[in-house]
Structures are given as structure tokens and as C-alpha cells.
Amino acid sequence: MDRIDMQVEVPAVPHTDLMRHKPGESSTSIRKRVVAARDIQRHRFGRTKIYNNAQMTSRHIRAHCRIGKDAQEILTTAIERLGLSARAWNRILKISRTIADLDAAADIRVDHVTEAIQYRSLDRSRKQPV
């Protein structure tokens, strides 16, 4: 079996956050959000052969991943600055839609798009040689 080296970029945690005694979200709470997001996606795609946002085609993306002007400007800037492709645009929209579903939001907001861009940026930085 081949060995696969994988790097995961983890941002530094500010010391003030380490000093807080605020508990994180419980696994039970996260599970409930994931199950709810899957139900939203199941309902969204109805009787099609698609079960989740990752399987969306361009037609589905146009129908279910509409974003406002502010989010579109942020995404356009990210695509230009990071040198991403049209395919990356679609992938970011799919991820944004999933983040919105996890947030139980009907519309994709700016914060959903910016979070998806961050994930895409992390993914790209892992693939580049060190």
C-alpha cells in the first residue's frame, strides 16, 4: 500500500480563546444540523437521482445556488486573486449551498460564500508542494 502524506493547515488559536471556558458545539448538536441539512437536500432534489449538493450539475447550481450582488463580488474577487477556474466557481457555490443548509438558511449569504472560499483556499494550499 502506498503511503499518502497529507498536510492539514490549522490556523493558530489566539491565546485569549484558550483562556475562555466556553464549550464548543456538542457532537449531538452537530449531528442534528447534518441530519437536517441532508433532509433539506433530499427535499430540494425530490425524485431526481441527486441526493446531495455535491452532485449538482450546472443547471442545478443555477437554480439552487443564487447569490446576492455582495456575495458575487466577493466570489469574483477570490476567483481572480486566487487564479481559480470556472469549475472552482461552481465548487465554491456547491459548498456555499451546503454551508447555508447546515445553517438552515434558505438563501446563500455572504458569510456562507466566504467560508466556502476559505475551505477552497485551504484545499489549494495543501496540494501545493512545500
Coordinates of N, CA and C in Angstrom, one line a residue, residues 21 30-32 45-46 51 64 74 86 93 102 107 109 113 117 120 125 130:
H21 N -13.6 29.7 28.8 CA -14.1 28.4 29.2 C -15.4 28.2 28.5
I30 N -24.2 18.9 16.4 CA -23.7 18.9 15.1 C -24.4 17.9 14.2
R31 N -24.6 16.7 14.8 CA -25.3 15.6 14.1 C -26.7 16.1 13.7
K32 N -27.4 16.8 14.6 CA -28.8 17.2 14.3 C -28.7 18.2 13.1
F45 N -34.0 18.1 -4.0 CA -33.8 17.3 -5.3 C -34.9 16.3 -5.5
G46 N -35.9 16.2 -4.6 CA -37.1 15.4 -4.8 C -36.8 14.0 -5.4
Y51 N -28.7 13.2 -4.6 CA -29.1 13.2 -3.2 C -28.4 14.3 -2.4
H64 N -30.3 26.5 -7.7 CA -30.3 26.4 -6.2 C -29.2 27.2 -5.5
I74 N -17.6 39.3 -3.9 CA -16.5 38.6 -3.1 C -16.0 37.4 -3.8
A86 N -13.4 28.3 -13.6 CA -14.9 28.3 -13.6 C -15.4 27.1 -12.8
L93 N -19.7 27.4 -5.0 CA -21.2 27.6 -4.9 C -21.8 26.4 -4.2
L102 N -26.6 23.8 6.3 CA -26.2 23.5 7.7 C -26.6 24.6 8.7
D107 N -31.4 31.1 1.8 CA -30.6 31.8 0.9 C -29.1 31.7 1.2
R109 N -25.8 33.3 1.9 CA -25.4 34.7 2.3 C -23.9 34.9 2.1
V113 N -20.5 32.1 1.6 CA -19.6 32.2 0.5 C -18.2 32.4 1.0
I117 N -15.0 29.8 0.4 CA -13.7 30.3 -0.2 C -12.6 29.9 0.7
R120 N -11.8 26.3 0.2 CA -11.2 26.1 -1.1 C -9.7 26.6 -1.0
S125 N -3.9 25.1 -0.8 CA -2.6 25.2 -0.2 C -2.0 23.8 0.2
V130 N 5.6 21.8 -0.7 CA 6.1 22.5 0.4 C 7.6 22.9 0.1

